[in-house]
Amino acid sequence: MVRILIVYFSRGGATKFVAEQLTDDLAKGGVTVECEEVKSAQVKLGFWNLLKDIWGLVAGWKYVIDVAPINKPADYDAVIFGTAVWGSKVSGPLNEWLSQQTFDADSKTIYGRKRGHDAVHAKIEFVLKKPLAAKQSTFENETKGDGTVAKEKTAKFAKTILKALGIEVAGSTEEKKVE
Protein backbone atom coordinates (compact mmCIF):
# COMPACT_ATOMS: atom_id res chain seq x y z
CA MET A 1 0.00 0.00 0.00
CA VAL A 2 1.28 3.45 -0.91
CA ARG A 3 1.87 5.72 2.10
CA ILE A 4 1.80 9.51 1.91
CA LEU A 5 2.75 12.02 4.59
CA ILE A 6 1.25 15.51 4.53
CA VAL A 7 3.21 18.01 6.61
CA TYR A 8 1.76 21.48 6.93
CA PHE A 9 1.84 24.73 8.87
CA SER A 10 -1.37 26.74 8.97
CA ARG A 11 -1.37 30.27 10.34
CA GLY A 12 -5.07 31.05 9.97
CA GLY A 13 -6.70 27.78 8.91
CA ALA A 14 -6.60 27.91 5.10
CA THR A 15 -3.64 25.53 4.79
CA LYS A 16 -5.28 23.16 7.27
CA PHE A 17 -8.46 23.23 5.14
CA VAL A 18 -6.47 22.22 2.06
CA ALA A 19 -4.48 19.54 3.94
CA GLU A 20 -7.66 17.93 5.25
CA GLN A 21 -9.33 18.05 1.84
CA LEU A 22 -6.22 16.59 0.19
CA THR A 23 -6.14 13.80 2.78
CA ASP A 24 -9.72 12.85 1.88
CA ASP A 25 -9.10 13.07 -1.88
CA LEU A 26 -5.96 10.92 -1.71
CA ALA A 27 -7.62 8.34 0.54
CA LYS A 28 -10.33 7.96 -2.14
CA GLY A 29 -7.49 6.99 -4.48
CA GLY A 30 -6.67 4.02 -2.26
CA VAL A 31 -3.56 5.30 -0.47
CA THR A 32 -2.80 5.62 3.23
CA VAL A 33 -2.37 9.25 4.28
CA GLU A 34 -1.03 10.64 7.53
CA CYS A 35 -1.03 14.33 8.43
CA GLU A 36 1.43 16.12 10.65
CA GLU A 37 0.58 19.69 11.60
CA VAL A 38 3.57 21.83 12.51
CA LYS A 39 2.83 24.37 15.24
CA SER A 40 4.84 27.12 16.89
CA ALA A 41 3.73 29.16 19.89
CA GLN A 42 5.95 31.96 18.52
CA VAL A 43 3.46 32.57 15.72
CA LYS A 44 0.60 34.89 16.65
CA LEU A 45 -2.38 35.88 14.51
CA GLY A 46 -2.89 39.40 13.22
CA PHE A 47 -1.50 41.59 10.47
CA TRP A 48 1.27 43.18 12.58
CA ASN A 49 2.39 39.79 13.83
CA LEU A 50 2.54 38.54 10.24
CA LEU A 51 4.80 41.46 9.35
CA LYS A 52 6.94 40.63 12.38
CA ASP A 53 7.19 37.00 11.25
CA ILE A 54 8.18 38.04 7.73
CA TRP A 55 10.84 40.31 9.18
CA GLY A 56 12.01 37.42 11.37
CA LEU A 57 12.55 35.24 8.31
CA VAL A 58 14.51 37.98 6.57
CA ALA A 59 16.56 38.57 9.72
CA GLY A 60 17.24 34.85 10.13
CA TRP A 61 15.23 34.25 13.30
CA LYS A 62 15.00 30.62 14.30
CA TYR A 63 11.53 29.31 15.00
CA VAL A 64 10.87 26.74 17.67
CA ILE A 65 8.27 24.16 16.77
CA ASP A 66 6.05 23.01 19.62
CA VAL A 67 6.52 19.29 19.01
CA ALA A 68 9.56 17.65 17.42
CA PRO A 69 8.84 16.01 14.05
CA ILE A 70 6.80 12.86 14.62
CA ASN A 71 7.13 11.16 11.24
CA LYS A 72 10.21 10.38 9.16
CA PRO A 73 9.86 11.23 5.47
CA ALA A 74 11.94 8.17 4.52
CA ASP A 75 9.12 5.97 5.84
CA TYR A 76 6.73 7.24 3.14
CA ASP A 77 6.41 6.90 -0.61
CA ALA A 78 5.64 10.62 -0.89
CA VAL A 79 5.74 13.69 1.30
CA ILE A 80 3.49 16.67 0.66
CA PHE A 81 4.28 20.06 2.17
CA GLY A 82 1.74 22.79 2.80
CA THR A 83 2.64 26.22 4.08
CA ALA A 84 1.62 29.79 4.25
CA VAL A 85 4.02 31.92 2.25
CA TRP A 86 5.63 34.75 4.20
CA GLY A 87 7.21 37.37 1.98
CA SER A 88 7.93 34.81 -0.77
CA LYS A 89 9.50 32.48 1.80
CA VAL A 90 8.55 29.20 3.43
CA SER A 91 6.91 29.91 6.80
CA GLY A 92 9.33 29.82 9.73
CA PRO A 93 7.80 26.78 11.47
CA LEU A 94 7.75 24.61 8.33
CA ASN A 95 11.25 25.77 7.45
CA GLU A 96 12.39 24.59 10.89
CA TRP A 97 10.62 21.22 10.44
CA LEU A 98 12.37 20.78 7.08
CA SER A 99 15.76 21.55 8.63
CA GLN A 100 15.28 18.72 11.14
CA GLN A 101 14.65 16.05 8.51
CA THR A 102 16.54 13.74 6.17
CA PHE A 103 14.95 12.89 2.86
CA ASP A 104 15.22 9.67 0.87
CA ALA A 105 16.44 10.49 -2.63
CA ASP A 106 13.99 7.99 -4.14
CA SER A 107 10.81 9.25 -2.49
CA LYS A 108 8.50 11.69 -4.25
CA THR A 109 8.21 15.12 -2.70
CA ILE A 110 5.32 17.33 -3.57
CA TYR A 111 4.50 20.89 -2.58
CA GLY A 112 0.93 21.99 -2.11
CA ARG A 113 -0.99 24.95 -0.73
CA LYS A 114 -0.69 28.65 -0.75
CA ARG A 115 0.79 31.03 -3.25
CA GLY A 116 2.94 29.24 -5.78
CA HIS A 117 5.95 31.47 -5.42
CA ASP A 118 8.89 30.12 -7.36
CA ALA A 119 11.16 31.16 -4.48
CA VAL A 120 9.28 28.89 -2.07
CA HIS A 121 9.42 25.96 -4.46
CA ALA A 122 13.13 26.60 -5.00
CA LYS A 123 13.77 26.73 -1.23
CA ILE A 124 12.04 23.40 -0.64
CA GLU A 125 13.87 21.85 -3.60
CA PHE A 126 17.16 23.14 -2.18
CA VAL A 127 16.47 21.56 1.21
CA LEU A 128 15.34 18.30 -0.41
CA LYS A 129 18.19 18.33 -2.94
CA LYS A 130 15.78 17.33 -5.74
CA PRO A 131 12.92 18.75 -7.77
CA LEU A 132 9.35 18.63 -6.56
CA ALA A 133 7.18 16.03 -8.30
CA ALA A 134 4.12 18.31 -8.35
CA LYS A 135 3.12 21.79 -7.24
CA GLN A 136 -0.17 23.50 -6.45
CA SER A 137 -1.17 27.02 -5.53
CA THR A 138 -4.31 27.70 -3.53
CA PHE A 139 -5.08 31.19 -2.34
CA GLU A 140 -6.63 31.87 1.04
CA ASN A 141 -9.76 33.45 -0.46
CA GLU A 142 -10.41 30.20 -2.37
CA THR A 143 -10.99 28.40 0.95
CA LYS A 144 -13.66 30.85 2.14
CA GLY A 145 -17.38 30.04 2.21
CA ASP A 146 -17.87 26.42 1.22
CA GLY A 147 -14.38 26.32 -0.30
CA THR A 148 -15.62 25.07 -3.68
CA VAL A 149 -12.70 26.52 -5.65
CA ALA A 150 -10.12 25.10 -3.23
CA LYS A 151 -11.87 21.73 -3.19
CA GLU A 152 -11.85 21.52 -6.98
CA LYS A 153 -8.18 22.49 -7.20
CA THR A 154 -7.28 20.04 -4.43
CA ALA A 155 -9.15 17.17 -6.11
CA LYS A 156 -7.22 17.86 -9.32
CA PHE A 157 -3.95 18.08 -7.36
CA ALA A 158 -4.70 14.72 -5.70
CA LYS A 159 -5.02 13.13 -9.14
CA THR A 160 -1.70 14.69 -10.17
CA ILE A 161 -0.06 13.28 -7.04
CA LEU A 162 -1.48 9.81 -7.60
CA LYS A 163 -0.30 9.89 -11.20
CA ALA A 164 3.19 11.00 -10.07
CA LEU A 165 3.23 7.93 -7.81
CA GLY A 166 2.24 5.65 -10.69
CA ILE A 167 -1.27 5.10 -9.38
CA GLU A 168 -3.95 5.01 -12.03
CA VAL A 169 -6.80 7.39 -11.31
CA ALA A 170 -10.42 6.26 -11.45
CA GLY A 171 -12.69 8.09 -13.87
CA SER A 172 -10.32 8.22 -16.82
CA THR A 173 -11.24 6.20 -19.89
CA GLU A 174 -7.78 4.73 -20.24
CA GLU A 175 -6.99 4.35 -16.54
CA LYS A 176 -8.40 2.28 -13.72
CA LYS A 177 -8.16 2.60 -9.95
CA VAL A 178 -5.47 0.59 -8.15
CA GLU A 179 -6.82 -1.92 -5.65
mmCIF file of C-alpha atoms in Angstrom:
data_model
loop_
_atom_site.group_PDB
_atom_site.id
_atom_site.type_symbol
_atom_site.label_atom_id
_atom_site.label_comp_id
_atom_site.label_asym_id
_atom_site.label_seq_id
_atom_site.Cartn_x
_atom_site.Cartn_y
_atom_site.Cartn_z
ATOM 1 C CA MET A 1 0.000 0.000 0.000
ATOM 2 C CA VAL A 2 1.280 3.452 -0.912
ATOM 3 C CA ARG A 3 1.870 5.720 2.104
ATOM 4 C CA ILE A 4 1.801 9.508 1.911
ATOM 5 C CA LEU A 5 2.748 12.016 4.594
ATOM 6 C CA ILE A 6 1.255 15.510 4.531
ATOM 7 C CA VAL A 7 3.207 18.013 6.612
ATOM 8 C CA TYR A 8 1.757 21.482 6.930
ATOM 9 C CA PHE A 9 1.837 24.728 8.871
ATOM 10 C CA SER A 10 -1.373 26.740 8.972
ATOM 11 C CA ARG A 11 -1.371 30.268 10.344
ATOM 12 C CA GLY A 12 -5.069 31.052 9.966
ATOM 13 C CA GLY A 13 -6.703 27.781 8.910
ATOM 14 C CA ALA A 14 -6.600 27.908 5.101
ATOM 15 C CA THR A 15 -3.643 25.534 4.787
ATOM 16 C CA LYS A 16 -5.277 23.161 7.269
ATOM 17 C CA PHE A 17 -8.465 23.228 5.143
ATOM 18 C CA VAL A 18 -6.474 22.219 2.061
ATOM 19 C CA ALA A 19 -4.477 19.541 3.939
ATOM 20 C CA GLU A 20 -7.661 17.927 5.252
ATOM 21 C CA GLN A 21 -9.326 18.055 1.836
ATOM 22 C CA LEU A 22 -6.225 16.586 0.186
ATOM 23 C CA THR A 23 -6.143 13.800 2.779
ATOM 24 C CA ASP A 24 -9.719 12.851 1.882
ATOM 25 C CA ASP A 25 -9.104 13.074 -1.880
ATOM 26 C CA LEU A 26 -5.956 10.924 -1.713
ATOM 27 C CA ALA A 27 -7.623 8.338 0.535
ATOM 28 C CA LYS A 28 -10.327 7.957 -2.135
ATOM 29 C CA GLY A 29 -7.487 6.990 -4.478
ATOM 30 C CA GLY A 30 -6.668 4.025 -2.264
ATOM 31 C CA VAL A 31 -3.557 5.298 -0.474
ATOM 32 C CA THR A 32 -2.804 5.621 3.229
ATOM 33 C CA VAL A 33 -2.368 9.247 4.277
ATOM 34 C CA GLU A 34 -1.026 10.640 7.530
ATOM 35 C CA CYS A 35 -1.033 14.331 8.432
ATOM 36 C CA GLU A 36 1.434 16.121 10.648
ATOM 37 C CA GLU A 37 0.577 19.689 11.602
ATOM 38 C CA VAL A 38 3.569 21.832 12.513
ATOM 39 C CA LYS A 39 2.833 24.370 15.238
ATOM 40 C CA SER A 40 4.840 27.119 16.892
ATOM 41 C CA ALA A 41 3.731 29.165 19.891
ATOM 42 C CA GLN A 42 5.946 31.956 18.524
ATOM 43 C CA VAL A 43 3.456 32.573 15.721
ATOM 44 C CA LYS A 44 0.597 34.888 16.646
ATOM 45 C CA LEU A 45 -2.378 35.883 14.510
ATOM 46 C CA GLY A 46 -2.893 39.396 13.221
ATOM 47 C CA PHE A 47 -1.501 41.591 10.473
ATOM 48 C CA TRP A 48 1.272 43.183 12.576
ATOM 49 C CA ASN A 49 2.388 39.785 13.831
ATOM 50 C CA LEU A 50 2.536 38.538 10.245
ATOM 51 C CA LEU A 51 4.803 41.463 9.347
ATOM 52 C CA LYS A 52 6.943 40.635 12.384
ATOM 53 C CA ASP A 53 7.194 36.996 11.253
ATOM 54 C CA ILE A 54 8.176 38.036 7.734
ATOM 55 C CA TRP A 55 10.841 40.309 9.183
ATOM 56 C CA GLY A 56 12.006 37.422 11.372
ATOM 57 C CA LEU A 57 12.551 35.235 8.313
ATOM 58 C CA VAL A 58 14.507 37.980 6.567
ATOM 59 C CA ALA A 59 16.561 38.573 9.724
ATOM 60 C CA GLY A 60 17.242 34.850 10.134
ATOM 61 C CA TRP A 61 15.231 34.249 13.299
ATOM 62 C CA LYS A 62 14.997 30.617 14.297
ATOM 63 C CA TYR A 63 11.529 29.308 14.999
ATOM 64 C CA VAL A 64 10.866 26.739 17.669
ATOM 65 C CA ILE A 65 8.269 24.158 16.766
ATOM 66 C CA ASP A 66 6.049 23.009 19.624
ATOM 67 C CA VAL A 67 6.524 19.286 19.010
ATOM 68 C CA ALA A 68 9.558 17.647 17.421
ATOM 69 C CA PRO A 69 8.835 16.012 14.050
ATOM 70 C CA ILE A 70 6.799 12.858 14.621
ATOM 71 C CA ASN A 71 7.133 11.164 11.235
ATOM 72 C CA LYS A 72 10.211 10.384 9.162
ATOM 73 C CA PRO A 73 9.860 11.233 5.469
ATOM 74 C CA ALA A 74 11.943 8.175 4.518
ATOM 75 C CA ASP A 75 9.117 5.968 5.842
ATOM 76 C CA TYR A 76 6.730 7.243 3.141
ATOM 77 C CA ASP A 77 6.408 6.905 -0.609
ATOM 78 C CA ALA A 78 5.644 10.615 -0.894
ATOM 79 C CA VAL A 79 5.739 13.688 1.304
ATOM 80 C CA ILE A 80 3.493 16.674 0.656
ATOM 81 C CA PHE A 81 4.275 20.063 2.172
ATOM 82 C CA GLY A 82 1.744 22.790 2.800
ATOM 83 C CA THR A 83 2.642 26.219 4.085
ATOM 84 C CA ALA A 84 1.624 29.790 4.253
ATOM 85 C CA VAL A 85 4.022 31.918 2.254
ATOM 86 C CA TRP A 86 5.629 34.748 4.198
ATOM 87 C CA GLY A 87 7.214 37.374 1.984
ATOM 88 C CA SER A 88 7.933 34.811 -0.770
ATOM 89 C CA LYS A 89 9.502 32.483 1.800
ATOM 90 C CA VAL A 90 8.546 29.199 3.426
ATOM 91 C CA SER A 91 6.910 29.905 6.801
ATOM 92 C CA GLY A 92 9.331 29.820 9.731
ATOM 93 C CA PRO A 93 7.804 26.784 11.470
ATOM 94 C CA LEU A 94 7.746 24.608 8.326
ATOM 95 C CA ASN A 95 11.250 25.767 7.450
ATOM 96 C CA GLU A 96 12.387 24.590 10.889
ATOM 97 C CA TRP A 97 10.617 21.225 10.436
ATOM 98 C CA LEU A 98 12.366 20.778 7.076
ATOM 99 C CA SER A 99 15.756 21.554 8.632
ATOM 100 C CA GLN A 100 15.284 18.721 11.135
ATOM 101 C CA GLN A 101 14.651 16.049 8.507
ATOM 102 C CA THR A 102 16.543 13.742 6.175
ATOM 103 C CA PHE A 103 14.947 12.887 2.860
ATOM 104 C CA ASP A 104 15.222 9.673 0.867
ATOM 105 C CA ALA A 105 16.436 10.488 -2.628
ATOM 106 C CA ASP A 106 13.985 7.992 -4.143
ATOM 107 C CA SER A 107 10.813 9.246 -2.490
ATOM 108 C CA LYS A 108 8.500 11.692 -4.246
ATOM 109 C CA THR A 109 8.212 15.119 -2.704
ATOM 110 C CA ILE A 110 5.323 17.330 -3.572
ATOM 111 C CA TYR A 111 4.500 20.889 -2.584
ATOM 112 C CA GLY A 112 0.933 21.991 -2.114
ATOM 113 C CA ARG A 113 -0.987 24.945 -0.733
ATOM 114 C CA LYS A 114 -0.695 28.652 -0.748
ATOM 115 C CA ARG A 115 0.791 31.026 -3.247
ATOM 116 C CA GLY A 116 2.943 29.241 -5.778
ATOM 117 C CA HIS A 117 5.952 31.471 -5.420
ATOM 118 C CA ASP A 118 8.888 30.116 -7.358
ATOM 119 C CA ALA A 119 11.156 31.159 -4.483
ATOM 120 C CA VAL A 120 9.283 28.887 -2.071
ATOM 121 C CA HIS A 121 9.421 25.957 -4.463
ATOM 122 C CA ALA A 122 13.132 26.601 -4.996
ATOM 123 C CA LYS A 123 13.773 26.727 -1.226
ATOM 124 C CA ILE A 124 12.036 23.403 -0.641
ATOM 125 C CA GLU A 125 13.874 21.852 -3.596
ATOM 126 C CA PHE A 126 17.162 23.145 -2.176
ATOM 127 C CA VAL A 127 16.472 21.557 1.213
ATOM 128 C CA LEU A 128 15.336 18.299 -0.408
ATOM 129 C CA LYS A 129 18.191 18.327 -2.945
ATOM 130 C CA LYS A 130 15.781 17.332 -5.735
ATOM 131 C CA PRO A 131 12.924 18.750 -7.773
ATOM 132 C CA LEU A 132 9.354 18.627 -6.563
ATOM 133 C CA ALA A 133 7.181 16.033 -8.303
ATOM 134 C CA ALA A 134 4.115 18.306 -8.355
ATOM 135 C CA LYS A 135 3.123 21.790 -7.244
ATOM 136 C CA GLN A 136 -0.173 23.496 -6.450
ATOM 137 C CA SER A 137 -1.168 27.023 -5.532
ATOM 138 C CA THR A 138 -4.306 27.695 -3.534
ATOM 139 C CA PHE A 139 -5.080 31.188 -2.343
ATOM 140 C CA GLU A 140 -6.626 31.866 1.036
ATOM 141 C CA ASN A 141 -9.762 33.448 -0.464
ATOM 142 C CA GLU A 142 -10.410 30.198 -2.372
ATOM 143 C CA THR A 143 -10.992 28.400 0.955
ATOM 144 C CA LYS A 144 -13.664 30.847 2.136
ATOM 145 C CA GLY A 145 -17.377 30.036 2.209
ATOM 146 C CA ASP A 146 -17.874 26.419 1.222
ATOM 147 C CA GLY A 147 -14.384 26.321 -0.299
ATOM 148 C CA THR A 148 -15.618 25.066 -3.684
ATOM 149 C CA VAL A 149 -12.695 26.517 -5.653
ATOM 150 C CA ALA A 150 -10.122 25.097 -3.225
ATOM 151 C CA LYS A 151 -11.874 21.726 -3.189
ATOM 152 C CA GLU A 152 -11.851 21.516 -6.981
ATOM 153 C CA LYS A 153 -8.179 22.491 -7.197
ATOM 154 C CA THR A 154 -7.278 20.043 -4.430
ATOM 155 C CA ALA A 155 -9.145 17.168 -6.114
ATOM 156 C CA LYS A 156 -7.216 17.863 -9.320
ATOM 157 C CA PHE A 157 -3.952 18.080 -7.358
ATOM 158 C CA ALA A 158 -4.700 14.720 -5.701
ATOM 159 C CA LYS A 159 -5.023 13.133 -9.141
ATOM 160 C CA THR A 160 -1.698 14.693 -10.166
ATOM 161 C CA ILE A 161 -0.061 13.278 -7.038
ATOM 162 C CA LEU A 162 -1.482 9.808 -7.598
ATOM 163 C CA LYS A 163 -0.305 9.889 -11.204
ATOM 164 C CA ALA A 164 3.191 10.998 -10.071
ATOM 165 C CA LEU A 165 3.228 7.934 -7.808
ATOM 166 C CA GLY A 166 2.236 5.654 -10.688
ATOM 167 C CA ILE A 167 -1.274 5.104 -9.384
ATOM 168 C CA GLU A 168 -3.952 5.015 -12.028
ATOM 169 C CA VAL A 169 -6.799 7.392 -11.307
ATOM 170 C CA ALA A 170 -10.423 6.262 -11.453
ATOM 171 C CA GLY A 171 -12.695 8.094 -13.867
ATOM 172 C CA SER A 172 -10.324 8.218 -16.816
ATOM 173 C CA THR A 173 -11.236 6.199 -19.887
ATOM 174 C CA GLU A 174 -7.780 4.728 -20.243
ATOM 175 C CA GLU A 175 -6.989 4.345 -16.536
ATOM 176 C CA LYS A 176 -8.402 2.277 -13.723
ATOM 177 C CA LYS A 177 -8.158 2.599 -9.946
ATOM 178 C CA VAL A 178 -5.472 0.594 -8.146
ATOM 179 C CA GLU A 179 -6.819 -1.919 -5.650
#
